[in-house]
JSON list of C-alpha atoms in Angstrom, two decimals:
[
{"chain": "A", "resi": 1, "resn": "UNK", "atom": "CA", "xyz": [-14.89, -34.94, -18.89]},
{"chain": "A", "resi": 2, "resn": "UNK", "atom": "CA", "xyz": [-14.96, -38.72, -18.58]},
{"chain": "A", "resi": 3, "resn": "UNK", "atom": "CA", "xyz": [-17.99, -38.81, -20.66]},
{"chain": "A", "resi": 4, "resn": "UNK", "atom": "CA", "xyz": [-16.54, -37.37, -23.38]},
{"chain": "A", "resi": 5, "resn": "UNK", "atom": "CA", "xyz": [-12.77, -39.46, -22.68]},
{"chain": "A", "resi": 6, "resn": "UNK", "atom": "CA", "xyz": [-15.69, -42.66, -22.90]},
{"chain": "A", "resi": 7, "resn": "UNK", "atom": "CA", "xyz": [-17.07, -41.33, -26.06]},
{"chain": "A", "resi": 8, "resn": "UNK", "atom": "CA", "xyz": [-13.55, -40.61, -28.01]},
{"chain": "A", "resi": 9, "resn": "UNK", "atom": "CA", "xyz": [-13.84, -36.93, -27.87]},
{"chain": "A", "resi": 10, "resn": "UNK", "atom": "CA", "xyz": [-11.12, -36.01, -26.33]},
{"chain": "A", "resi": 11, "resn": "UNK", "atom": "CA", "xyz": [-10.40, -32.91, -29.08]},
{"chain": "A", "resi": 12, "resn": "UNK", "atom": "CA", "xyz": [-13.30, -31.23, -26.71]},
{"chain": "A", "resi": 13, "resn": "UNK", "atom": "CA", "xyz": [-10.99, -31.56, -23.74]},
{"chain": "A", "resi": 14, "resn": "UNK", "atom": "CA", "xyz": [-7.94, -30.04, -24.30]},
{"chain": "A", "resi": 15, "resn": "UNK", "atom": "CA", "xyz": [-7.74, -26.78, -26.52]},
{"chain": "A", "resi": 16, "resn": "UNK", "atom": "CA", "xyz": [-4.46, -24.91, -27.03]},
{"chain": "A", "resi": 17, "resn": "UNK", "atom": "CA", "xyz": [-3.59, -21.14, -28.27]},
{"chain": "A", "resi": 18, "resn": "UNK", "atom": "CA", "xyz": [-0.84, -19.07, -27.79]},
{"chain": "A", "resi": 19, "resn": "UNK", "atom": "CA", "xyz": [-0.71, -15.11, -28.18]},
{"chain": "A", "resi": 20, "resn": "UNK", "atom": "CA", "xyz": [1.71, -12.69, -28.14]},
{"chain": "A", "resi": 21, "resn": "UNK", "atom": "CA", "xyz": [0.51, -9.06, -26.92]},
{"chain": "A", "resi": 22, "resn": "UNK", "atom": "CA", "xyz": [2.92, -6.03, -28.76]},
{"chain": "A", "resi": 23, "resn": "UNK", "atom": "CA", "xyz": [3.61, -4.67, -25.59]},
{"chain": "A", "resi": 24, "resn": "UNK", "atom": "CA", "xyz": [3.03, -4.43, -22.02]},
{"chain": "A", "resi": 25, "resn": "UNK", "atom": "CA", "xyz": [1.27, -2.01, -20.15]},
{"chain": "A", "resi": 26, "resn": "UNK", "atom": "CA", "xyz": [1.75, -0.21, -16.79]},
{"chain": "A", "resi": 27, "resn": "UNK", "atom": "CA", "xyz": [-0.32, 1.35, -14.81]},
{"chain": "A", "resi": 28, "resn": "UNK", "atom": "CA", "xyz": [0.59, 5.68, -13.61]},
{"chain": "A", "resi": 29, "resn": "UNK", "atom": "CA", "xyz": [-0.42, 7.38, -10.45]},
{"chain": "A", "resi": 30, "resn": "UNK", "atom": "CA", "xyz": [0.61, 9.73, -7.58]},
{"chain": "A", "resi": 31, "resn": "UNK", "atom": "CA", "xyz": [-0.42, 9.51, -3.89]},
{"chain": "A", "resi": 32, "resn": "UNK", "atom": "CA", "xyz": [-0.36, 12.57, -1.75]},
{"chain": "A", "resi": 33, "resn": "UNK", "atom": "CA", "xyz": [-0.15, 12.52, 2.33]},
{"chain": "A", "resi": 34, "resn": "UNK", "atom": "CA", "xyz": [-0.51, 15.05, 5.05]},
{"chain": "A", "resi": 35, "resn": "UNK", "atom": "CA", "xyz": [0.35, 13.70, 8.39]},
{"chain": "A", "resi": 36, "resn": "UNK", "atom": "CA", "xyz": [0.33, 15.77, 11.69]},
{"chain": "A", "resi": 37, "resn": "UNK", "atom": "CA", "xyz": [2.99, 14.14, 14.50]},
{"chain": "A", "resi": 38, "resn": "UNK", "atom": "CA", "xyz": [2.01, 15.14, 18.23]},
{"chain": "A", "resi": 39, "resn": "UNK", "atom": "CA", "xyz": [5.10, 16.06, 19.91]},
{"chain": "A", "resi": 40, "resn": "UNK", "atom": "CA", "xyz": [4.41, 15.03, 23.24]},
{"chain": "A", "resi": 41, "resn": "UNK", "atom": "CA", "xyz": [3.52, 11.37, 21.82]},
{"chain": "A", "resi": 42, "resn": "UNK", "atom": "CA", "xyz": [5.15, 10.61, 18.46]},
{"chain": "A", "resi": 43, "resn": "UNK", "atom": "CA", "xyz": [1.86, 9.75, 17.23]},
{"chain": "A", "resi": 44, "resn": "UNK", "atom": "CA", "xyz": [1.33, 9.97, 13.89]},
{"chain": "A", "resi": 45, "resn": "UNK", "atom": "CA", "xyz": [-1.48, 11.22, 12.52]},
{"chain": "A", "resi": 46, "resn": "UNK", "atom": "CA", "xyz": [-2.61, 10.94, 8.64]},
{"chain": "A", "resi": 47, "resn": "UNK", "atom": "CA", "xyz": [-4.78, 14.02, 7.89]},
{"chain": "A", "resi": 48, "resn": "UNK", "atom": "CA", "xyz": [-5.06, 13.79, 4.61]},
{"chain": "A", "resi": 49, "resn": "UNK", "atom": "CA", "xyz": [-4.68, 11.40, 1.50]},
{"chain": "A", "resi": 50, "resn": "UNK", "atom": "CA", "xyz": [-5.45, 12.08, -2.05]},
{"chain": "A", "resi": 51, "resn": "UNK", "atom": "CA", "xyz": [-4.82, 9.23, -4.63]},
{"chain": "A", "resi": 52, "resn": "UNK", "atom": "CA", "xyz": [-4.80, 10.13, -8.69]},
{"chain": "A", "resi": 53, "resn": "UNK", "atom": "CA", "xyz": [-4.72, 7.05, -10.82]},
{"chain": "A", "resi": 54, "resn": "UNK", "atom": "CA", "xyz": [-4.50, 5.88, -14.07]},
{"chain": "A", "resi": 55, "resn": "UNK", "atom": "CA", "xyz": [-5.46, 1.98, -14.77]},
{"chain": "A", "resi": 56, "resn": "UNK", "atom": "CA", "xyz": [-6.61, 2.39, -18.35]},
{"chain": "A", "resi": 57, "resn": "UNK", "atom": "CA", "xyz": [-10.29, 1.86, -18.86]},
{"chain": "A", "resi": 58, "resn": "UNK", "atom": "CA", "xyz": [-12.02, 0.42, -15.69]},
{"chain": "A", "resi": 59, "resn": "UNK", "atom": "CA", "xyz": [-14.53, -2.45, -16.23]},
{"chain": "A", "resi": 60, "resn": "UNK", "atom": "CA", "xyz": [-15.80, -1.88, -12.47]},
{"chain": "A", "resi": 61, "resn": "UNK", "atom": "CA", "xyz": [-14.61, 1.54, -11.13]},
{"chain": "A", "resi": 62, "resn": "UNK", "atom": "CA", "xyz": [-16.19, 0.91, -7.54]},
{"chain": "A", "resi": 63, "resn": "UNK", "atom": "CA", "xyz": [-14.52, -2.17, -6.84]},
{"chain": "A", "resi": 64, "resn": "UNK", "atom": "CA", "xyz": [-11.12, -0.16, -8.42]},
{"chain": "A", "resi": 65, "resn": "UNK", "atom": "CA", "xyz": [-11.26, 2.50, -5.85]},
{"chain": "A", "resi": 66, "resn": "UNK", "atom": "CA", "xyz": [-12.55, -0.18, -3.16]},
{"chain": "A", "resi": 67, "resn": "UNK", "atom": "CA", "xyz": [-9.34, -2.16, -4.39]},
{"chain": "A", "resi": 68, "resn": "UNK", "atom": "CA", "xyz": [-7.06, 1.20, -4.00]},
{"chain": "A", "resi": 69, "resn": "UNK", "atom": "CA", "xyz": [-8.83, 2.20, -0.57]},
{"chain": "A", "resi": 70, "resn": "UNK", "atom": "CA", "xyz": [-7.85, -1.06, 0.97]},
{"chain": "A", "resi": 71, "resn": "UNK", "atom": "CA", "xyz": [-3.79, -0.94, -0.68]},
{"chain": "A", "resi": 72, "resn": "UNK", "atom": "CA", "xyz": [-3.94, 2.41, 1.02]},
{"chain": "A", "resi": 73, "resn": "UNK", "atom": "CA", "xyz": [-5.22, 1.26, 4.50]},
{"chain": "A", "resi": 74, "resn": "UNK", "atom": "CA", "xyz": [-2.46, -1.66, 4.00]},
{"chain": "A", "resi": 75, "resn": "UNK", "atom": "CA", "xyz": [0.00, 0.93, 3.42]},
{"chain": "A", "resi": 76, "resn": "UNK", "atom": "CA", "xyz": [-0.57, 3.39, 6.18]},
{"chain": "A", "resi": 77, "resn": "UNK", "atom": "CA", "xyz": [-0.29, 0.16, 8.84]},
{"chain": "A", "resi": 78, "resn": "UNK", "atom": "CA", "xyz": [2.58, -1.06, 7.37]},
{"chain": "A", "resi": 79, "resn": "UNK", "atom": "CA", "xyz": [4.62, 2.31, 7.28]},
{"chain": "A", "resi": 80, "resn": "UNK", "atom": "CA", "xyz": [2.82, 3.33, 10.67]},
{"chain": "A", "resi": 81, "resn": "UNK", "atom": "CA", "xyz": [1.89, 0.82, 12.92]},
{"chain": "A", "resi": 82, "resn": "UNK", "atom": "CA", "xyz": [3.23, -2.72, 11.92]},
{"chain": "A", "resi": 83, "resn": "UNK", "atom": "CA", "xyz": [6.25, -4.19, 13.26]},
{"chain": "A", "resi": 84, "resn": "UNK", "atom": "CA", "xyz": [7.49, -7.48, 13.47]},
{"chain": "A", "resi": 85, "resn": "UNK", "atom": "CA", "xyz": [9.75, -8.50, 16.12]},
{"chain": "A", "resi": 86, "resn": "UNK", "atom": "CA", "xyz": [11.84, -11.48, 17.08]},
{"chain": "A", "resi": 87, "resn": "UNK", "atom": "CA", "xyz": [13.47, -11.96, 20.73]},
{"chain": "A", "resi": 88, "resn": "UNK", "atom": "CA", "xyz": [17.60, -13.06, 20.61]},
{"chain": "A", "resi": 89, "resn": "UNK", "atom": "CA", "xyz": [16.43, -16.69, 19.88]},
{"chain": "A", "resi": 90, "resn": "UNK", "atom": "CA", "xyz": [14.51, -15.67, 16.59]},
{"chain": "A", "resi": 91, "resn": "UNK", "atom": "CA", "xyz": [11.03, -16.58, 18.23]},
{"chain": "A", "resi": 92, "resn": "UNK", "atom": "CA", "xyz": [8.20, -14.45, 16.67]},
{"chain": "A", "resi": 93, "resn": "UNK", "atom": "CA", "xyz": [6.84, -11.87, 19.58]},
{"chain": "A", "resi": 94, "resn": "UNK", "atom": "CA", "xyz": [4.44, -10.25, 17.58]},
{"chain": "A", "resi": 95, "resn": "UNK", "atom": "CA", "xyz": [2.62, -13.35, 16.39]},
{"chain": "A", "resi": 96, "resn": "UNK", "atom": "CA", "xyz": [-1.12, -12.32, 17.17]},
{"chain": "A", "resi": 97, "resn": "UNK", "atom": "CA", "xyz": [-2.95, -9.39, 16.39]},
{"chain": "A", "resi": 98, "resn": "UNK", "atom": "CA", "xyz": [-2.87, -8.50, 20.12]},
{"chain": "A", "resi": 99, "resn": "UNK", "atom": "CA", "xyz": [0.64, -7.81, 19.69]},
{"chain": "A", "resi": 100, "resn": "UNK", "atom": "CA", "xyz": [0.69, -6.90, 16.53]},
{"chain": "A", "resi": 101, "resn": "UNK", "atom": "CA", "xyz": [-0.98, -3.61, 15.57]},
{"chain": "A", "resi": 102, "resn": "UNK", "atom": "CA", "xyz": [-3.03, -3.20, 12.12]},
{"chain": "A", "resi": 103, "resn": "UNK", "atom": "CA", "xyz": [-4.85, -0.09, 11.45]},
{"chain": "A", "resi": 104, "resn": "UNK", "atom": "CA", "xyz": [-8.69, 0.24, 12.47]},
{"chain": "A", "resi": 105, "resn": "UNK", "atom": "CA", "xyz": [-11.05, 2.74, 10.23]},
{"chain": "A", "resi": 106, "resn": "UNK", "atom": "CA", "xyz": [-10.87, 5.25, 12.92]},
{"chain": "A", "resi": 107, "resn": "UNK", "atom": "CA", "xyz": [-7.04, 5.61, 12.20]},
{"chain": "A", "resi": 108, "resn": "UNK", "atom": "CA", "xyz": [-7.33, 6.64, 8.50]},
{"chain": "A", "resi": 109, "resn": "UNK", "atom": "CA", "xyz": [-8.81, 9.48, 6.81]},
{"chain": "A", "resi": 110, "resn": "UNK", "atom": "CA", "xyz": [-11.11, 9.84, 3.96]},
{"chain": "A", "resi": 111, "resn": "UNK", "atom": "CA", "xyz": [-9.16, 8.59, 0.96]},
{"chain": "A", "resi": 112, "resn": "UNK", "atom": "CA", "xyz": [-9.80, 11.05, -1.89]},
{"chain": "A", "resi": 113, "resn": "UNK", "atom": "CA", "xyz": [-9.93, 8.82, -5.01]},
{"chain": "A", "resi": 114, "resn": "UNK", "atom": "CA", "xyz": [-9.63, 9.84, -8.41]},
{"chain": "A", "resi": 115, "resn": "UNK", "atom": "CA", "xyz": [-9.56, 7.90, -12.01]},
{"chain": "A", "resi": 116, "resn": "UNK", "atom": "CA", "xyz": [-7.87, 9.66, -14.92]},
{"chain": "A", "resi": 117, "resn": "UNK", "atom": "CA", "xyz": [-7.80, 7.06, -17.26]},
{"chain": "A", "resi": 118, "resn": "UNK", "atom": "CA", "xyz": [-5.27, 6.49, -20.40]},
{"chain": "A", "resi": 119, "resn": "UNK", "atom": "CA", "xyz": [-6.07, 3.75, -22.08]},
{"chain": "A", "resi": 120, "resn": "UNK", "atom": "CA", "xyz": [-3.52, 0.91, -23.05]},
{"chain": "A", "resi": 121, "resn": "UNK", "atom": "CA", "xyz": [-2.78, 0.39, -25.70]},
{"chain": "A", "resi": 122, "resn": "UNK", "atom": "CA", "xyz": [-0.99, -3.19, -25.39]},
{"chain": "A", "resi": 123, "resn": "UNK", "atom": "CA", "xyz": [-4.44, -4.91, -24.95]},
{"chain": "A", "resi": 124, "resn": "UNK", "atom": "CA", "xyz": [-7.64, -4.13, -27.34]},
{"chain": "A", "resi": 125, "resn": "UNK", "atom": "CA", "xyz": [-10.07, -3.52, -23.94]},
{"chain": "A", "resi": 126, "resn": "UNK", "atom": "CA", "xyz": [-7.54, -0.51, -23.41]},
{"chain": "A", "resi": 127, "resn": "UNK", "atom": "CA", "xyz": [-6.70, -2.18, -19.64]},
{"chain": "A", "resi": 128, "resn": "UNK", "atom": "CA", "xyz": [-4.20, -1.54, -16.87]},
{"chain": "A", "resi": 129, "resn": "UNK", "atom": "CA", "xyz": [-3.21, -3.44, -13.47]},
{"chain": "A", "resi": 130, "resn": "UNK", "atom": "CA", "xyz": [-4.57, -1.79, -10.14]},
{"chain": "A", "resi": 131, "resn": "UNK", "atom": "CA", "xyz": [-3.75, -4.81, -7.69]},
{"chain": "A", "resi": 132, "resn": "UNK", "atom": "CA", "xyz": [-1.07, -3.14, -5.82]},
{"chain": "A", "resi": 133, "resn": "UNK", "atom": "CA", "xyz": [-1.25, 0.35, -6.51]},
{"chain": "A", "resi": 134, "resn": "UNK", "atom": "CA", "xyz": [-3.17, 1.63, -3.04]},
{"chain": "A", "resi": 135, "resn": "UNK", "atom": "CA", "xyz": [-0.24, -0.40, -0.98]},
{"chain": "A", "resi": 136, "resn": "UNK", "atom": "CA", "xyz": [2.78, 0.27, -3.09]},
{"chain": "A", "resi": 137, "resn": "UNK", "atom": "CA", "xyz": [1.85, 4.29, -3.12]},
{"chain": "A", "resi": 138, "resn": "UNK", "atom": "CA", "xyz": [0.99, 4.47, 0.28]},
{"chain": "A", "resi": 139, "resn": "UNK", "atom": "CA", "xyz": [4.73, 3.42, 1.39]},
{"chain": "A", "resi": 140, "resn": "UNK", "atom": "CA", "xyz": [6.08, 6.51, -0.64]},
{"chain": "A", "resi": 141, "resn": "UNK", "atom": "CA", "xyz": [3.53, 9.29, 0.81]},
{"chain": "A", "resi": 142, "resn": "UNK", "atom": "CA", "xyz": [3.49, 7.99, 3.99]},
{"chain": "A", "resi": 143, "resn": "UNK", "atom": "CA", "xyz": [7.62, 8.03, 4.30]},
{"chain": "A", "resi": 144, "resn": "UNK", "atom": "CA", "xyz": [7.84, 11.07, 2.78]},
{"chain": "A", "resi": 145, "resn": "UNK", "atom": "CA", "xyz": [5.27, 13.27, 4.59]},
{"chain": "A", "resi": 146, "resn": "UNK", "atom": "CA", "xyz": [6.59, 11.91, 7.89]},
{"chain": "A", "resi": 147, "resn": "UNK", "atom": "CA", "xyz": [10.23, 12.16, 6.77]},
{"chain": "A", "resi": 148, "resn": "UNK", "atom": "CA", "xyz": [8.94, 16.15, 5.79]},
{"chain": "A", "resi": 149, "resn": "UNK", "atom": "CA", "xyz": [6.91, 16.51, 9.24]},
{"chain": "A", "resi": 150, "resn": "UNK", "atom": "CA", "xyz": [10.45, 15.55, 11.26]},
{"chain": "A", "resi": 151, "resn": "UNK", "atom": "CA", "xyz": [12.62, 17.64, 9.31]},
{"chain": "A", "resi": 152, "resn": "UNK", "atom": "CA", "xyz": [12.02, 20.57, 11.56]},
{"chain": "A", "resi": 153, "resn": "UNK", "atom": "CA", "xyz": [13.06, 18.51, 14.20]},
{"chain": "A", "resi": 154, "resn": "UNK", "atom": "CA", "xyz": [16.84, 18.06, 12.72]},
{"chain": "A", "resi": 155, "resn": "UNK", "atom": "CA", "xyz": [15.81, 14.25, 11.83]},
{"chain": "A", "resi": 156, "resn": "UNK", "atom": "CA", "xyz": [17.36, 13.70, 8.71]},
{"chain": "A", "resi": 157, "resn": "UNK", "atom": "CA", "xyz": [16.87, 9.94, 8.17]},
{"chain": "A", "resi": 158, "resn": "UNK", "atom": "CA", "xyz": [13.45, 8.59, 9.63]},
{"chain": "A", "resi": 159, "resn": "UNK", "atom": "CA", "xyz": [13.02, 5.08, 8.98]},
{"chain": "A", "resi": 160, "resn": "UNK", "atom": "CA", "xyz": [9.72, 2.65, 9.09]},
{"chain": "A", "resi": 161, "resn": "UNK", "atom": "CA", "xyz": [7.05, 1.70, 10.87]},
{"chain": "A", "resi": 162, "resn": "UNK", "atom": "CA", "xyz": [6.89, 5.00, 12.38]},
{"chain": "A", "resi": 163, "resn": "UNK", "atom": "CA", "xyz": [5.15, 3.76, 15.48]},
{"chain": "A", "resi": 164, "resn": "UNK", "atom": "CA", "xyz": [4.75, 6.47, 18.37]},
{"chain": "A", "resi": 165, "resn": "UNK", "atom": "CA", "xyz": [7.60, 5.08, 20.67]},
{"chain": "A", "resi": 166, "resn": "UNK", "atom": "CA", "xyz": [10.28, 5.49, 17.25]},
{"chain": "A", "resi": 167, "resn": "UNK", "atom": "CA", "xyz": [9.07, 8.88, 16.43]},
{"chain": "A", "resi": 168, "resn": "UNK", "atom": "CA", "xyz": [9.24, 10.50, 19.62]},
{"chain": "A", "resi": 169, "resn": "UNK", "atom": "CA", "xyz": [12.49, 9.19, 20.25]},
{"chain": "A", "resi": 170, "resn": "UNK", "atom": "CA", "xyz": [13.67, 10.55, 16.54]},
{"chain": "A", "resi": 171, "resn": "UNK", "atom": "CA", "xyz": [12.42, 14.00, 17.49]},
{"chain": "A", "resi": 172, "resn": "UNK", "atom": "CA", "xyz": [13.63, 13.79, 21.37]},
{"chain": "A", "resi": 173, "resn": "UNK", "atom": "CA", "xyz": [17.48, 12.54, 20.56]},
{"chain": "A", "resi": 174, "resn": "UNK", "atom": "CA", "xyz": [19.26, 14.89, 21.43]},
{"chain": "A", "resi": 175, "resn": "UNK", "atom": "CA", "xyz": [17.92, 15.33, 24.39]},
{"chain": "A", "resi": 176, "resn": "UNK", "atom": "CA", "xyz": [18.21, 11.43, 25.41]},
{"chain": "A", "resi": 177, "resn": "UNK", "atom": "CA", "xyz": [21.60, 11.70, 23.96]},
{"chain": "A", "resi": 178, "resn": "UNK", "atom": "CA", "xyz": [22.62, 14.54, 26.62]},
{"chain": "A", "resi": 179, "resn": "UNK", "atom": "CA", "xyz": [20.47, 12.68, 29.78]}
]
């Protein structure tokens, strides 16, 4: 760069374009969970998770489904296992990963992944996002299976993480409730 600055060139440093796409484009998909909840624990338990995308045509569908398999594991900890908690002073207690809980391969199931791919048309490679689809679905299927799996149990309104301690006292209130 200062080369060509020295030499008078400086048309071969800067270079400016603007374009204006016709329209946007969004990626579809649907995520499906089946989670089991032991009683005795409140552990919850994904058996199951099917993912059906649509990004548009895929330039690298491995690292795609790599990309969704990791938004998913992101998802499950988040709506399972992570909490953050402050004491009355606002100091961070869950400020290591000893205390804070993130989901290990053993915890998740095999992700069934599928592409089903629409193309765009707002872009001429026929393109879609994927960056946040494994996380952003995962919340959803998660929520609801557990919200479906509790139902049974007269809990109407479950909210996240659904940690074991949470759960089991969701399904066991009315019984603390009459102790």
């Amino acid at each position: 760069a200062d080369m060509a600055r020295e030499k008078g060139r400086d048309d071969l440093l800067t270079h400016h374009e603007r374009a204006t796409l016709p329209a946007r484009s969004f990626p579809n998909g649907a995520h499906i969970a089946e989670v089991v909840i032991d009683p005795e624990t409140g552990i919850v338990i994904t058996d199951r998770y099917t993912v059906v995308d649509d990004f548009g045509n895929l330039i690298n569908p491995v690292l795609a489904e790599g990309q969704v398999h990791g938004g998913v594991a992101q998802g499950v900890g988040q709506a399972v296992q992570e909490r953050v908690v402050y004491d009355e002073d606002g100091q961070l207690l869950t400020a290591s990963f000893m205390d804070y809980a993130l989901p290990r391969a053993t915890d998740l199931p095999y992700i069934s992944f599928t592409s089903e791919p629409v193309p765009s048309t707002a872009n001429i490679m026929g393109m879609k996002g994927c960056g946040e689809a494994g996380t952003v679905g995962a919340l959803a299927a998660i929520s609801n299976a557990v919200q479906d799996a509790l139902w049974e149990h007269g809990v109407r309104q479950a909210d996240m993480p659904f940690t074991p301690h949470r759960v089991w006292e969701m399904m066991n209130e009315e019984r603390i409730a009459a102790e």
